[in-house]
PDB file of C-alpha atoms in Angstrom:
ATOM      1  CA  MET A 166       0.034  -0.006  -0.124  1.00 49.00           C
ATOM      2  CA  PRO A 167       1.514   3.100  -0.906  1.00 54.00           C
ATOM      3  CA  THR A 168       2.486   5.767   1.901  1.00 57.00           C
ATOM      4  CA  THR A 169       3.308   9.526   1.944  1.00 59.00           C
ATOM      5  CA  VAL A 170       6.291  10.592   3.589  1.00 60.00           C
ATOM      6  CA  LEU A 171       7.359  14.348   4.173  1.00 63.00           C
ATOM      7  CA  VAL A 172      10.743  15.256   3.514  1.00 61.00           C
ATOM      8  CA  HIS A 173      12.336  18.578   4.161  1.00 65.00           C
ATOM      9  CA  LEU A 174      14.290  19.977   1.239  1.00 64.00           C
ATOM     10  CA  ASP A 175      17.360  20.283   3.267  1.00 69.00           C
ATOM     11  CA  SER A 176      17.238  16.862   4.562  1.00 71.00           C
ATOM     12  CA  PRO A 177      20.537  15.016   3.204  1.00 70.00           C
ATOM     13  CA  ASP A 178      18.338  11.563   3.011  1.00 66.00           C
ATOM     14  CA  ARG A 179      16.069  13.090   0.315  1.00 63.00           C
ATOM     15  CA  TYR A 180      15.968  11.950  -3.198  1.00 62.00           C
ATOM     16  CA  PRO A 181      16.579  14.691  -5.709  1.00 59.00           C
ATOM     17  CA  LEU A 182      13.847  16.658  -7.486  1.00 60.00           C
ATOM     18  CA  TRP A 183      13.572  16.310 -11.208  1.00 51.00           C
ATOM     19  CA  THR A 184      15.216  19.589 -11.663  1.00 61.00           C
ATOM     20  CA  GLU A 185      18.427  18.473  -9.593  1.00 66.00           C
ATOM     21  CA  LEU A 186      19.003  15.297 -12.231  1.00 70.00           C
ATOM     22  CA  THR A 187      21.880  15.834 -15.002  1.00 74.00           C
ATOM     23  CA  PRO A 188      20.729  15.669 -17.961  1.00 73.00           C
ATOM     24  CA  GLY A 189      21.779  12.174 -18.465  1.00 73.00           C
ATOM     25  CA  GLN A 190      19.697  10.986 -15.456  1.00 72.00           C
ATOM     26  CA  GLN A 191      16.618  12.813 -16.780  1.00 69.00           C
ATOM     27  CA  ALA A 192      17.031  10.821 -20.039  1.00 69.00           C
ATOM     28  CA  TYR A 193      17.430   7.785 -18.439  1.00 68.00           C
ATOM     29  CA  ALA A 194      14.325   8.450 -16.205  1.00 66.00           C
ATOM     30  CA  ASP A 195      12.254   9.168 -19.471  1.00 62.00           C
ATOM     31  CA  LEU A 196      13.529   6.125 -20.941  1.00 60.00           C
ATOM     32  CA  VAL A 197      12.295   4.017 -17.834  1.00 59.00           C
ATOM     33  CA  HIS A 198       9.147   5.572 -17.724  1.00 54.00           C
ATOM     34  CA  GLU A 199       8.597   5.145 -21.083  1.00 50.00           C
ATOM     35  CA  ARG A 200       9.623   1.137 -20.740  1.00 50.00           C
ATOM     36  CA  SER A 201       7.749   0.902 -17.685  1.00 45.00           C
ATOM     37  CA  GLY A 202      11.005  -0.546 -16.247  1.00 49.00           C
ATOM     38  CA  ARG A 203      10.397  -2.364 -13.040  1.00 63.00           C
ATOM     39  CA  ILE A 204      12.081  -4.740 -10.679  1.00 70.00           C
ATOM     40  CA  LYS A 205       9.672  -7.463  -9.857  1.00 70.00           C
ATOM     41  CA  THR A 206       9.292  -9.738  -6.738  1.00 70.00           C
ATOM     42  CA  SER A 207       8.117 -13.114  -7.288  1.00 70.00           C
ATOM     43  CA  GLY A 208       7.940 -14.477  -3.603  1.00 77.00           C
ATOM     44  CA  VAL A 209      10.464 -16.531  -1.671  1.00 89.00           C
ATOM     45  CA  ARG A 210      11.071 -20.098  -2.412  1.00 91.00           C
ATOM     46  CA  THR A 211      12.479 -22.783  -0.208  1.00 91.00           C
ATOM     47  CA  SER A 212      15.117 -25.716  -0.501  1.00 91.00           C
ATOM     48  CA  PRO A 213      15.933 -28.573  -0.416  1.00 91.00           C
ATOM     49  CA  SER A 214      11.876 -28.957  -0.023  1.00 89.00           C
ATOM     50  CA  THR A 215       8.836 -26.843  -0.729  1.00 89.00           C
ATOM     51  CA  ARG A 216       7.202 -28.838   1.961  1.00 91.00           C
ATOM     52  CA  PRO A 217       9.532 -29.405   4.970  1.00 91.00           C
ATOM     53  CA  ARG A 218       8.958 -31.399   7.813  1.00 92.00           C
ATOM     54  CA  VAL A 219       9.135 -30.519  11.454  1.00 93.00           C
ATOM     55  CA  GLY A 220      13.024 -30.171  12.335  1.00 90.00           C
ATOM     56  CA  GLN A 221      14.178 -30.018   8.604  1.00 89.00           C
ATOM     57  CA  THR A 222      16.351 -26.865   7.898  1.00 90.00           C
ATOM     58  CA  VAL A 223      15.323 -25.239   4.948  1.00 92.00           C
ATOM     59  CA  ALA A 224      16.757 -22.125   2.905  1.00 94.00           C
ATOM     60  CA  PHE A 225      15.213 -19.338   1.524  1.00 94.00           C
ATOM     61  CA  SER A 226      15.984 -17.525  -1.585  1.00 93.00           C
ATOM     62  CA  ARG A 227      14.211 -15.175  -4.230  1.00 89.00           C
ATOM     63  CA  GLY A 228      11.448 -16.742  -6.179  1.00 76.00           C
ATOM     64  CA  SER A 229      12.887 -15.451  -9.392  1.00 77.00           C
ATOM     65  CA  THR A 230      16.614 -15.826 -10.725  1.00 72.00           C
ATOM     66  CA  GLU A 231      16.575 -13.235 -12.985  1.00 75.00           C
ATOM     67  CA  THR A 232      18.420 -10.020 -12.477  1.00 75.00           C
ATOM     68  CA  PRO A 233      16.810  -6.834 -14.097  1.00 77.00           C
ATOM     69  CA  ALA A 234      18.475  -5.845 -17.424  1.00 79.00           C
ATOM     70  CA  VAL A 235      20.910  -2.827 -17.758  1.00 84.00           C
ATOM     71  CA  VAL A 236      18.766   0.069 -19.378  1.00 81.00           C
ATOM     72  CA  GLY A 237      20.041   3.461 -20.297  1.00 81.00           C
ATOM     73  CA  THR A 238      20.700   6.048 -23.070  1.00 80.00           C
ATOM     74  CA  GLY A 239      23.562   7.429 -24.284  1.00 84.00           C
ATOM     75  CA  ASP A 240      26.553   6.990 -21.944  1.00 89.00           C
ATOM     76  CA  THR A 241      23.866   6.651 -18.811  1.00 88.00           C
ATOM     77  CA  ARG A 242      23.350   3.455 -17.640  1.00 88.00           C
ATOM     78  CA  MET A 243      21.177   1.993 -14.430  1.00 89.00           C
ATOM     79  CA  ARG A 244      21.128  -1.275 -12.982  1.00 88.00           C
ATOM     80  CA  ALA A 245      19.814  -2.798  -9.994  1.00 89.00           C
ATOM     81  CA  VAL A 246      21.531  -5.333  -7.763  1.00 89.00           C
ATOM     82  CA  VAL A 247      20.082  -7.612  -4.989  1.00 91.00           C
ATOM     83  CA  VAL A 248      22.066  -6.786  -2.003  1.00 93.00           C
ATOM     84  CA  ARG A 249      20.344  -8.882   0.740  1.00 95.00           C
ATOM     85  CA  LEU A 250      17.402 -10.676   1.600  1.00 95.00           C
ATOM     86  CA  ARG A 251      15.487 -10.688   4.974  1.00 96.00           C
ATOM     87  CA  VAL A 252      12.778 -13.576   5.771  1.00 96.00           C
ATOM     88  CA  TRP A 253      10.531 -13.758   8.768  1.00 96.00           C
ATOM     89  CA  PRO A 254       9.773 -17.477   8.544  1.00 95.00           C
ATOM     90  CA  LEU A 255       6.822 -17.164  11.051  1.00 93.00           C
ATOM     91  CA  PRO A 256       4.595 -14.087  11.761  1.00 90.00           C
ATOM     92  CA  GLY A 257       6.259 -12.484  14.788  1.00 90.00           C
ATOM     93  CA  ALA A 258       9.591 -14.138  14.461  1.00 92.00           C
ATOM     94  CA  GLU A 259      13.214 -12.842  14.062  1.00 95.00           C
ATOM     95  CA  PRO A 260      14.119 -12.468  10.611  1.00 96.00           C
ATOM     96  CA  VAL A 261      16.886 -14.573   9.197  1.00 96.00           C
ATOM     97  CA  THR A 262      19.134 -12.417   6.860  1.00 95.00           C
ATOM     98  CA  CYS A 263      21.783 -13.185   3.830  1.00 95.00           C
ATOM     99  CA  GLU A 264      23.599 -11.818   1.312  1.00 94.00           C
ATOM    100  CA  GLY A 265      22.265 -11.411  -2.313  1.00 92.00           C
ATOM    101  CA  GLY A 266      19.068 -13.051  -3.010  1.00 91.00           C
ATOM    102  CA  GLY A 267      19.653 -16.131  -1.096  1.00 92.00           C
ATOM    103  CA  ALA A 268      21.268 -19.370  -1.809  1.00 89.00           C
ATOM    104  CA  GLY A 269      19.440 -22.789  -1.895  1.00 87.00           C
ATOM    105  CA  LEU A 270      20.321 -25.867  -0.390  1.00 85.00           C
ATOM    106  CA  ALA A 271      20.401 -29.224  -2.243  1.00 85.00           C
ATOM    107  CA  PRO A 272      19.089 -32.344  -1.176  1.00 83.00           C
ATOM    108  CA  GLY A 273      21.715 -33.762   1.662  1.00 78.00           C
ATOM    109  CA  ALA A 274      23.685 -30.706   1.757  1.00 73.00           C
ATOM    110  CA  THR A 275      25.422 -30.597   5.026  1.00 71.00           C
ATOM    111  CA  ARG A 276      26.410 -26.895   4.911  1.00 72.00           C
ATOM    112  CA  ARG A 277      23.402 -25.183   6.133  1.00 76.00           C
ATOM    113  CA  THR A 278      24.805 -21.585   6.972  1.00 80.00           C
ATOM    114  CA  GLY A 279      26.764 -19.086   5.776  1.00 83.00           C
ATOM    115  CA  ALA A 280      26.464 -15.310   4.455  1.00 88.00           C
ATOM    116  CA  GLU A 281      24.407 -16.350   1.391  1.00 90.00           C
ATOM    117  CA  VAL A 282      22.160 -18.771   3.245  1.00 92.00           C
ATOM    118  CA  CYS A 283      18.993 -17.850   5.014  1.00 93.00           C
ATOM    119  CA  SER A 284      18.322 -20.975   6.845  1.00 92.00           C
ATOM    120  CA  TYR A 285      15.527 -21.807   9.398  1.00 94.00           C
ATOM    121  CA  THR A 286      14.597 -24.799  10.911  1.00 93.00           C
ATOM    122  CA  TYR A 287      10.704 -24.980  11.952  1.00 94.00           C
ATOM    123  CA  ARG A 288       9.720 -26.587  15.511  1.00 93.00           C
ATOM    124  CA  TRP A 289       6.280 -27.092  14.741  1.00 92.00           C
ATOM    125  CA  THR A 290       3.918 -27.748  12.080  1.00 94.00           C
ATOM    126  CA  SER A 291       1.836 -25.242  10.123  1.00 94.00           C
ATOM    127  CA  SER A 292      -1.563 -27.310  10.992  1.00 93.00           C
ATOM    128  CA  GLY A 293      -4.492 -24.976  12.047  1.00 93.00           C
ATOM    129  CA  GLN A 294      -2.427 -21.981  10.249  1.00 93.00           C
ATOM    130  CA  GLU A 295      -4.107 -20.316   6.934  1.00 93.00           C
ATOM    131  CA  PHE A 296      -2.458 -18.103   4.592  1.00 92.00           C
ATOM    132  CA  ARG A 297      -4.668 -16.436   1.753  1.00 90.00           C
ATOM    133  CA  GLY A 298      -7.106 -19.397   1.831  1.00 91.00           C
ATOM    134  CA  ALA A 299      -4.745 -22.025   2.050  1.00 91.00           C
ATOM    135  CA  GLU A 300      -4.999 -24.471   5.076  1.00 93.00           C
ATOM    136  CA  ASP A 301      -2.133 -25.493   7.335  1.00 93.00           C
ATOM    137  CA  THR A 302       0.093 -22.889   5.911  1.00 94.00           C
ATOM    138  CA  PHE A 303       2.550 -20.586   7.558  1.00 95.00           C
ATOM    139  CA  ARG A 304       2.684 -16.910   6.435  1.00 94.00           C
ATOM    140  CA  VAL A 305       6.510 -16.159   5.396  1.00 94.00           C
ATOM    141  CA  THR A 306       7.393 -12.540   4.508  1.00 94.00           C
ATOM    142  CA  ALA A 307      10.301 -10.832   3.218  1.00 94.00           C
ATOM    143  CA  LEU A 308      11.930  -7.812   2.158  1.00 94.00           C
ATOM    144  CA  GLU A 309      14.604  -7.768  -0.858  1.00 92.00           C
ATOM    145  CA  THR A 310      17.060  -5.062  -0.373  1.00 93.00           C
ATOM    146  CA  TRP A 311      18.050  -3.705  -3.985  1.00 91.00           C
ATOM    147  CA  ARG A 312      20.582  -1.070  -4.723  1.00 92.00           C
ATOM    148  CA  ILE A 313      19.951   1.167  -7.459  1.00 90.00           C
ATOM    149  CA  GLU A 314      23.175   2.069  -9.370  1.00 92.00           C
ATOM    150  CA  ILE A 315      24.093   4.704 -12.158  1.00 91.00           C
ATOM    151  CA  SER A 316      26.847   5.108 -14.672  1.00 92.00           C
ATOM    152  CA  GLU A 317      27.464   7.945 -16.741  1.00 91.00           C
ATOM    153  CA  ASP A 318      30.529   6.808 -18.363  1.00 93.00           C
ATOM    154  CA  ALA A 319      28.663   3.697 -20.435  1.00 89.00           C
ATOM    155  CA  GLY A 320      28.940   1.161 -17.599  1.00 89.00           C
ATOM    156  CA  ALA A 321      32.800   1.883 -17.086  1.00 93.00           C
ATOM    157  CA  THR A 322      32.200   2.834 -13.346  1.00 94.00           C
ATOM    158  CA  TRP A 323      29.024   2.746 -11.168  1.00 94.00           C
ATOM    159  CA  GLN A 324      27.926   4.557  -8.226  1.00 92.00           C
ATOM    160  CA  THR A 325      24.722   3.976  -5.782  1.00 92.00           C
ATOM    161  CA  TYR A 326      21.850   6.083  -6.697  1.00 89.00           C
ATOM    162  CA  ARG A 327      19.783   4.405  -3.800  1.00 88.00           C
ATOM    163  CA  GLU A 328      18.548   1.729  -1.919  1.00 90.00           C
ATOM    164  CA  ILE A 329      15.163   0.198  -1.979  1.00 89.00           C
ATOM    165  CA  ASP A 330      13.179  -2.381  -0.052  1.00 90.00           C
ATOM    166  CA  LEU A 331      10.596  -4.525  -1.928  1.00 89.00           C
ATOM    167  CA  PRO A 332       8.333  -6.558   0.489  1.00 91.00           C
ATOM    168  CA  THR A 333       6.923 -10.073  -0.757  1.00 89.00           C
ATOM    169  CA  GLU A 334       5.193 -12.909   0.793  1.00 89.00           C
ATOM    170  CA  THR A 335       4.698 -16.483   0.349  1.00 90.00           C
ATOM    171  CA  GLY A 336       3.198 -19.453   2.131  1.00 92.00           C
ATOM    172  CA  ILE A 337       4.857 -22.665   3.460  1.00 94.00           C
ATOM    173  CA  GLN A 338       3.415 -26.017   4.755  1.00 94.00           C
ATOM    174  CA  VAL A 339       5.353 -27.832   7.424  1.00 95.00           C
ATOM    175  CA  THR A 340       4.348 -31.334   8.141  1.00 93.00           C
ATOM    176  CA  GLU A 341       5.723 -33.747  10.546  1.00 88.00           C
ATOM    177  CA  VAL A 342       6.560 -37.457  10.130  1.00 75.00           C
ATOM    178  CA  GLN A 343       3.852 -39.804  11.062  1.00 69.00           C
ATOM    179  CA  THR A 344       5.087 -43.309  12.472  1.00 67.00           C
ATOM    180  CA  LEU A 345       3.250 -46.392  13.095  1.00 65.00           C
ATOM    181  CA  VAL A 346       4.547 -48.690  15.717  1.00 67.00           C
ATOM    182  CA  VAL A 347       3.390 -52.273  15.379  1.00 69.00           C
ATOM    183  CA  PRO A 348       4.343 -54.760  17.941  1.00 75.00           C
ATOM    184  CA  LEU A 349       6.803 -57.531  17.209  1.00 73.00           C
ATOM    185  CA  PRO A 350       5.045 -60.890  17.812  1.00 74.00           C
ATOM    186  CA  PRO A 351       6.065 -62.718  21.307  1.00 77.00           C
ATOM    187  CA  ALA A 352       9.194 -64.659  20.739  1.00 72.00           C
ATOM    188  CA  GLY A 353       8.512 -68.347  20.503  1.00 65.00           C
ATOM    189  CA  GLY A 354       6.021 -67.520  17.351  1.00 57.00           C
ATOM    190  CA  ALA A 355       2.672 -67.551  19.215  1.00 55.00           C
TER     191      ALA A 355
END
């Protein structure tokens, strides 16, 4: 949902007004508006399982591996680079954070942590939870942090224009292993 934030003109954190952009930046902004260039979020995915069991460690990563294309006009270029992913695996839980868009875990992987791994181990099932009409599903929310970079020398050097946080969410079902204990017949065959 869009919000309005008041920013004073003398604030060092405010974004430049249109009239304060260089001619190259203005041309780029026109091009972006014309092409409706946007960074798209597509939820988060889990690995090695999309439906983990209680006690299984899962890793979260961006739902899309696509990197937005570099766009520009003349010598001015702009690109977006994913910097960090923060994931709240349960409503009210502390977030797990990783560099970039998060790395997936291969089945049987023994390394489950690291700067690029947003891993979490669920301690209970999602039974009784609901997310967007799906029963027995936890809501998982995430923030993708993107750094917008500008080059005014056709991509030879880049400088940070700003960072933005894009929210996304998905659902995850966490199950438990069901076992059936069958007593052995008494010794002696009876």
